[in-house]
PDB file of C-alpha atoms and ligand atoms in Angstrom:
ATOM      1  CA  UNK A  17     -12.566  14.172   1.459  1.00 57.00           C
ATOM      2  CA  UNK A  18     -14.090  10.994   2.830  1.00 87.00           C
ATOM      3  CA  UNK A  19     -12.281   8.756   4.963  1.00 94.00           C
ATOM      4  CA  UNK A  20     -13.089   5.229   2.939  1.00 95.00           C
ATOM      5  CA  UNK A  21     -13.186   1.141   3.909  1.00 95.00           C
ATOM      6  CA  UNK A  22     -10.461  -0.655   3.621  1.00 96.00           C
ATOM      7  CA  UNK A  23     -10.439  -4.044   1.906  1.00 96.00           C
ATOM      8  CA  UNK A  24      -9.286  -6.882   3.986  1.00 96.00           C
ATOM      9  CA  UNK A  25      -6.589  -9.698   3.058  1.00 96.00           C
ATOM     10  CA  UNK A  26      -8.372 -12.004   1.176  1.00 94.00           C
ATOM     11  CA  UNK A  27      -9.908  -9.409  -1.095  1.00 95.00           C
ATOM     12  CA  UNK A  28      -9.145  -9.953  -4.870  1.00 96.00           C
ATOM     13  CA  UNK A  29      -8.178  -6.254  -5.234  1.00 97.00           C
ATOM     14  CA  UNK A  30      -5.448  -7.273  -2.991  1.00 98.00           C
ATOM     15  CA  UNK A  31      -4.170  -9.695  -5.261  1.00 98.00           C
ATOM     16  CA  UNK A  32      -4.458  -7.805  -8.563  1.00 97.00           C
ATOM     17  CA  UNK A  33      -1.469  -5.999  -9.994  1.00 98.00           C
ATOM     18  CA  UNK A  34      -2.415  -2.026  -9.827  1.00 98.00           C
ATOM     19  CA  UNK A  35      -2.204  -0.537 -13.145  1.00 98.00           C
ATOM     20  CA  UNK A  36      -0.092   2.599 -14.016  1.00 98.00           C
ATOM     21  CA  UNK A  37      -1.481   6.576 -13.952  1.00 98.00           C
ATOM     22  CA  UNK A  38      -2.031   8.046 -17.274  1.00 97.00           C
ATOM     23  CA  UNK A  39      -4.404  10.628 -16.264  1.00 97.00           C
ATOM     24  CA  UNK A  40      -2.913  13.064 -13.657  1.00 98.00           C
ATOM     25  CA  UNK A  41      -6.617  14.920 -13.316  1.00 97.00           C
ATOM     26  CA  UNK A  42      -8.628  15.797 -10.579  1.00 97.00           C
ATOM     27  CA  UNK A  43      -9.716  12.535 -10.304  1.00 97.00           C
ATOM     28  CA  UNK A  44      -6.332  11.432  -9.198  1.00 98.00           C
ATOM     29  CA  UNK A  45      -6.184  14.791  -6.973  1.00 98.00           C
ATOM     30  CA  UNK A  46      -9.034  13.501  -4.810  1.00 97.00           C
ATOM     31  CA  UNK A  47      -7.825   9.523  -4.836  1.00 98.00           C
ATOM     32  CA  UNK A  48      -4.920  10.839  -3.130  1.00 98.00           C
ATOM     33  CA  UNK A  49      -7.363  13.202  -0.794  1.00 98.00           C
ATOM     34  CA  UNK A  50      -9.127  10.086   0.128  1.00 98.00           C
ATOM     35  CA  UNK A  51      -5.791   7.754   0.330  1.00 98.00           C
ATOM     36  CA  UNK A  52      -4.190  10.261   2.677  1.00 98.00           C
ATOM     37  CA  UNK A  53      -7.131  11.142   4.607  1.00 97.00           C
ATOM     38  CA  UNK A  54      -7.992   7.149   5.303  1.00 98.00           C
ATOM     39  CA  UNK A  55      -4.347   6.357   5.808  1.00 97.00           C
ATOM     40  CA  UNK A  56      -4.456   9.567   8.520  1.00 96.00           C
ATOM     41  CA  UNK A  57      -8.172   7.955  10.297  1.00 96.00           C
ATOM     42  CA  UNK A  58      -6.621   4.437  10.487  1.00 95.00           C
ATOM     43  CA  UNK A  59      -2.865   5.482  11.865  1.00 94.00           C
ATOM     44  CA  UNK A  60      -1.105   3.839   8.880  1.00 95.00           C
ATOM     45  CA  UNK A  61       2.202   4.976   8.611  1.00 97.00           C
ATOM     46  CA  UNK A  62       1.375   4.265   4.386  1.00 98.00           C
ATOM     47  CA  UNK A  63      -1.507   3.193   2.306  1.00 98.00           C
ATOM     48  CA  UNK A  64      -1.822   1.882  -1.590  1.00 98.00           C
ATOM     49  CA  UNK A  65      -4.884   2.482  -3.866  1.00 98.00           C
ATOM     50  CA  UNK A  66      -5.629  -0.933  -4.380  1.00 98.00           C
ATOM     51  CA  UNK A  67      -6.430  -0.967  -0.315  1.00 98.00           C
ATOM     52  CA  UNK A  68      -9.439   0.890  -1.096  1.00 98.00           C
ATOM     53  CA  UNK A  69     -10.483  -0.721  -4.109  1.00 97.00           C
ATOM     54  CA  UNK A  70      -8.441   1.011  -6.400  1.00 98.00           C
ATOM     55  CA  UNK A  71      -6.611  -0.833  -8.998  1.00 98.00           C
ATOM     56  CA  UNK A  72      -3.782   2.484  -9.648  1.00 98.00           C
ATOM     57  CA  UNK A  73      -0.402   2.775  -8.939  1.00 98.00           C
ATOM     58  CA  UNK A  74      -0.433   5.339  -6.331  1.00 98.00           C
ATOM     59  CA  UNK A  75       0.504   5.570  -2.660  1.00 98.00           C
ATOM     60  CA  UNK A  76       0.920   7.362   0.311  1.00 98.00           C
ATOM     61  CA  UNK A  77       2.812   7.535   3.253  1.00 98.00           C
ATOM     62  CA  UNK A  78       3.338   9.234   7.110  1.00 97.00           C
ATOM     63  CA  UNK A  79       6.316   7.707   8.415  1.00 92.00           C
ATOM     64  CA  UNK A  80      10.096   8.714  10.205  1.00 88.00           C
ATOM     65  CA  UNK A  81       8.550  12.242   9.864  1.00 92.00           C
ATOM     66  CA  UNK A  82       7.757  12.230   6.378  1.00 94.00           C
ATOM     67  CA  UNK A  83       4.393  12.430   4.974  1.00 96.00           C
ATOM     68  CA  UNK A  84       3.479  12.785   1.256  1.00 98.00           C
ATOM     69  CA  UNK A  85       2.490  10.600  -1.918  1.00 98.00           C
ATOM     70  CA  UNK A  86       4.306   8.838  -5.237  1.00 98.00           C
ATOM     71  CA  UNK A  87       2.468   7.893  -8.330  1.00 98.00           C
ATOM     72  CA  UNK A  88       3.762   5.155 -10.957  1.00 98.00           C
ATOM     73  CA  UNK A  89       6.382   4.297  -8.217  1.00 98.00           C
ATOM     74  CA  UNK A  90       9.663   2.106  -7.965  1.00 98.00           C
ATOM     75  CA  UNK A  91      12.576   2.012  -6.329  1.00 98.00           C
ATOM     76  CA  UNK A  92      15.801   1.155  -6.095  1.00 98.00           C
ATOM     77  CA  UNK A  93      17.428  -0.711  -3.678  1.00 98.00           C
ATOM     78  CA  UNK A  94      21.112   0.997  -1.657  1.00 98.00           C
ATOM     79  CA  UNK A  95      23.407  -0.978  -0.223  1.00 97.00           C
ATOM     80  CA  UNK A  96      23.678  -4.542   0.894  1.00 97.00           C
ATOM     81  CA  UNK A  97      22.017  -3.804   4.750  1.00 98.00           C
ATOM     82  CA  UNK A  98      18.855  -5.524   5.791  1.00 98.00           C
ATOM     83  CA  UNK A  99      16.616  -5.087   8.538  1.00 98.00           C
ATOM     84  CA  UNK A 100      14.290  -7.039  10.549  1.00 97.00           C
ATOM     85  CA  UNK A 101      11.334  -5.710  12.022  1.00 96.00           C
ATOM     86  CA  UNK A 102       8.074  -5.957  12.769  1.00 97.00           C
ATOM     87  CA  UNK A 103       5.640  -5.373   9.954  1.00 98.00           C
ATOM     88  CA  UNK A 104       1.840  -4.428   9.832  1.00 98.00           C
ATOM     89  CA  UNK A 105      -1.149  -4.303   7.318  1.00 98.00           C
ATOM     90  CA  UNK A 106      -4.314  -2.122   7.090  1.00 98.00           C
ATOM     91  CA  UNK A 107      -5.513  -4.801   5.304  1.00 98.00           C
ATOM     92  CA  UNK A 108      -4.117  -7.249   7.819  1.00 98.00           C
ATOM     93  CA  UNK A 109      -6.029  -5.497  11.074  1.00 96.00           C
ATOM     94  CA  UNK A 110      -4.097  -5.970  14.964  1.00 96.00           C
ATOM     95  CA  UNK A 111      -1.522  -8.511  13.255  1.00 97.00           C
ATOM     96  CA  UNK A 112       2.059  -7.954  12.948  1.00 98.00           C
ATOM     97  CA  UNK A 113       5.216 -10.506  12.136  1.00 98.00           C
ATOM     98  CA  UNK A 114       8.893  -9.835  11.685  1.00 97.00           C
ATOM     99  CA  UNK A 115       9.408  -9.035   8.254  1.00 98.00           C
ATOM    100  CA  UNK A 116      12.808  -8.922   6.572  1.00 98.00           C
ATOM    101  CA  UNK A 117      13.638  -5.470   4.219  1.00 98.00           C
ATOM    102  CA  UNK A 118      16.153  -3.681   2.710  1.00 98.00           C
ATOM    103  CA  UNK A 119      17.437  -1.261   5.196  1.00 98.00           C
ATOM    104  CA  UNK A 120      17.557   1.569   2.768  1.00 98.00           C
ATOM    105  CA  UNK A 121      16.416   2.336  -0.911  1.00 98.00           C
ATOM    106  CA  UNK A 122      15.528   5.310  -3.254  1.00 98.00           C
ATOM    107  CA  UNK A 123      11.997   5.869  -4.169  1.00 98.00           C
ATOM    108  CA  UNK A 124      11.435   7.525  -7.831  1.00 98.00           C
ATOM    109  CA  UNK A 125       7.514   8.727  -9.090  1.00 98.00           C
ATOM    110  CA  UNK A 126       5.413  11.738  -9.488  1.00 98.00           C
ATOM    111  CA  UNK A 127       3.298  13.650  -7.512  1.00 98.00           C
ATOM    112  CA  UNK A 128      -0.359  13.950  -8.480  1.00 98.00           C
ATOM    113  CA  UNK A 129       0.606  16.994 -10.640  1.00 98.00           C
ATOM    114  CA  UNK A 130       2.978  14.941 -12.736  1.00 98.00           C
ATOM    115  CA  UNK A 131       6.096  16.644 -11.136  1.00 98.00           C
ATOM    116  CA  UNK A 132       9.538  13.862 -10.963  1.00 98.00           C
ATOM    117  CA  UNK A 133       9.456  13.128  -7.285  1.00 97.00           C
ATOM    118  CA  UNK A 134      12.124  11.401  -5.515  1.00 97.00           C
ATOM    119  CA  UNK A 135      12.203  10.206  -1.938  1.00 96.00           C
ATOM    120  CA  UNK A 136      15.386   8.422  -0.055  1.00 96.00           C
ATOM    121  CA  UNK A 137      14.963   6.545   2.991  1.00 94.00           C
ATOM    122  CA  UNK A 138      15.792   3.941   5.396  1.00 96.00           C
ATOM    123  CA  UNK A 139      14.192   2.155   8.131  1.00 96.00           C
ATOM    124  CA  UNK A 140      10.464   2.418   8.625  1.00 96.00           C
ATOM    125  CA  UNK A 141      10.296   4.798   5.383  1.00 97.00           C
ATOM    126  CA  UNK A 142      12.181   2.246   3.119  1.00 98.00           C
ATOM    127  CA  UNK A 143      10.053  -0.619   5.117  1.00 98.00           C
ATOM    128  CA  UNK A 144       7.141   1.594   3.886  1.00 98.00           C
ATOM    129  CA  UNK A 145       7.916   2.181  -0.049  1.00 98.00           C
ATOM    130  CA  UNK A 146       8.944  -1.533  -0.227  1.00 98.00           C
ATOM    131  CA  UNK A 147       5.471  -2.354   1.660  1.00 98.00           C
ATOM    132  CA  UNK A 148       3.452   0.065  -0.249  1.00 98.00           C
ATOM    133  CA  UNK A 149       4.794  -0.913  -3.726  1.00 98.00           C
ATOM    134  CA  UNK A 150       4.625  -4.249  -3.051  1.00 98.00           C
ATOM    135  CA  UNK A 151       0.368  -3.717  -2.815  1.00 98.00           C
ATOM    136  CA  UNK A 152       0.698  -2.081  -6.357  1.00 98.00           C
ATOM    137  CA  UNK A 153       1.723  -5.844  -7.659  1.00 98.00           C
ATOM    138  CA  UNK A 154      -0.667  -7.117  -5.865  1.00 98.00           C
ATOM    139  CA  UNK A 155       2.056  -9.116  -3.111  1.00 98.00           C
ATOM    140  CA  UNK A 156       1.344  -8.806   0.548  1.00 98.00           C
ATOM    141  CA  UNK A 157       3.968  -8.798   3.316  1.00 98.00           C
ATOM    142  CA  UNK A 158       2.787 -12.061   4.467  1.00 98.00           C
ATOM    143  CA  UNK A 159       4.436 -14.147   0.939  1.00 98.00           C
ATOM    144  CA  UNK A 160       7.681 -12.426   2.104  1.00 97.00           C
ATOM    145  CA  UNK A 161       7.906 -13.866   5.571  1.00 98.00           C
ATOM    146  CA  UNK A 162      10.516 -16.980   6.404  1.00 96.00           C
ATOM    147  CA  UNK A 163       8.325 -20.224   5.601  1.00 97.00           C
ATOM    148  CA  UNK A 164       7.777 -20.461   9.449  1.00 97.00           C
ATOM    149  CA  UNK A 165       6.598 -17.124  10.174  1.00 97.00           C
ATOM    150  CA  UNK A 166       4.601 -17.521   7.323  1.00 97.00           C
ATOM    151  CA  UNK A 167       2.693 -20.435   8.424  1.00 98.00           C
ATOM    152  CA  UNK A 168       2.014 -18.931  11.932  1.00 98.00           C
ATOM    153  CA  UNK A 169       0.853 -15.545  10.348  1.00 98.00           C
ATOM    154  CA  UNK A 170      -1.642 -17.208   7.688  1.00 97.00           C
ATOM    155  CA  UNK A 171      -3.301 -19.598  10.607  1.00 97.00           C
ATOM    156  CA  UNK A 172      -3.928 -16.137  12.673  1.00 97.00           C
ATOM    157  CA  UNK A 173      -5.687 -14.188   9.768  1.00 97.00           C
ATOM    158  CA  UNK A 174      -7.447 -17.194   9.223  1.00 95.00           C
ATOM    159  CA  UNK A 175      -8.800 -16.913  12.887  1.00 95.00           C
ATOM    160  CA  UNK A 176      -9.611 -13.478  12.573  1.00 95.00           C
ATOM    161  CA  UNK A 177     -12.349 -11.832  13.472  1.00 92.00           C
ATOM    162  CA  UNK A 178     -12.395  -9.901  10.104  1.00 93.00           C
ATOM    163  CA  UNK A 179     -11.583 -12.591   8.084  1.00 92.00           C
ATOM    164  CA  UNK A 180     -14.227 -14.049   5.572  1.00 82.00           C
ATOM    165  CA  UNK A 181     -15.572 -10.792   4.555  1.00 64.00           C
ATOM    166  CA  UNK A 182     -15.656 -10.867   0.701  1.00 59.00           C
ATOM    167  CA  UNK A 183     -16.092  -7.873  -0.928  1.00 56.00           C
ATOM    168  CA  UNK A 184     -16.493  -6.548  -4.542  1.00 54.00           C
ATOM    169  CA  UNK A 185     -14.748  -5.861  -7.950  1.00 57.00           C
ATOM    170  CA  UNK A 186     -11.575  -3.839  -8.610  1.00 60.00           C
ATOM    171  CA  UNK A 187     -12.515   0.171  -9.778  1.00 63.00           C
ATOM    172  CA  UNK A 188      -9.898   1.498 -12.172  1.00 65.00           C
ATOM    173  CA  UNK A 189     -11.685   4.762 -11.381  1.00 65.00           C
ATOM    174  CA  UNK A 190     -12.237   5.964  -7.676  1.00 63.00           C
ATOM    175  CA  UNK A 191     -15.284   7.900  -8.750  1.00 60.00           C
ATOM    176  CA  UNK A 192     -17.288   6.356 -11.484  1.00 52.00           C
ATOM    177  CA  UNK A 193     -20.350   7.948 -11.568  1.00 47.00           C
ATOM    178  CA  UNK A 194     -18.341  11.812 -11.296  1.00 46.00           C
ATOM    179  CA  UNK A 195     -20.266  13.580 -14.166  1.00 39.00           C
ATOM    180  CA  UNK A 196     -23.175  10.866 -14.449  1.00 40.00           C
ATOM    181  CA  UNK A 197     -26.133  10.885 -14.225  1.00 41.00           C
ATOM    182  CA  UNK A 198     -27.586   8.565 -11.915  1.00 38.00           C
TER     183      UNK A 198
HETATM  184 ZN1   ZN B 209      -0.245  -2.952   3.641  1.00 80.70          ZN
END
């Protein structure tokens, strides 16, 4: 399955709120072929649809020594604990910033077969579902930084190298012309 480019903050795909699965086909098989295979080439410990230009609700992850995927996700949070830690991006390349997170919460989805899947972690895994859900609505760790951080963190992507690329259009489908004729 092909490893594919990931869109960069600034990105309107970024900012869009993913929409839910319906569909659990082999379309969706191979979107999470291609999620887990990019996530694997770019040594993410999770990456959301939406970072590849795909506007579904559908993540995976490789953290704490868990690997795997959830589709139509949420979670719930357990406990009062927080943790601080730092916090990276695909989409945010060789930055990182202390990011506050629940220390520990209960994921609830499917799997691309449309089998109830339920995942429970804490540290980097619960940082990860609350990361990775957070691309599905379109929010970014960097609006959940303390105002301060915040400020520091937006002034370095702005003098990224990567920054000021500006890609195309949000695909509900990850292969639109599967079955065309082109
Ligand atoms: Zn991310």
């Amino acid at each position: 399955m092909p490893v594919q480019p990931i869109r960069l903050f600034g990105d309107p795909v970024l900012r869009t709120p993913a929409v839910e699965v319906t569909d659990f086909d082999r379309e969706l098989h191979r979107l999470v072929a291609d999620l887990a295979d990019t996530m694997l080439d770019e040594g993410g410990a999770g990456l959301a649809a939406p970072q590849i230009g795909v506007g579904l609700r559908v993540f995976v992850y490789h953290c704490d020594g868990f690997s795997g995927h959830l589709v139509n996700p949420t979670f719930d949070v357990v406990g009062e604990e927080m943790q601080d830690g730092e916090e990276g991006c695909l989409s945010i390349p060789g930055l990182a910033w202390d990011c506050r997170r629940h220390l520990h919460v209960v994921a609830r989805g499917w799997n691309m077969h449309g089998d109830p899947v339920e995942i429970e972690g804490s540290q980097m895994l619960a940082r990860c579902v609350q990361h990775e859900v957070d691309h599905l609505d379109g929010v970014l760790f960097v609006d959940r930084l303390d105002p301060q951080t915040r400020k520091r963190a937006l002034k370095e992507i702005r003098e990224a190298p990567w920054f000021g690329d500006r890609p195309p259009t949000v695909k509900v489908s990850p292969h639109p012309l599967l079955g065309k004729a082109r």
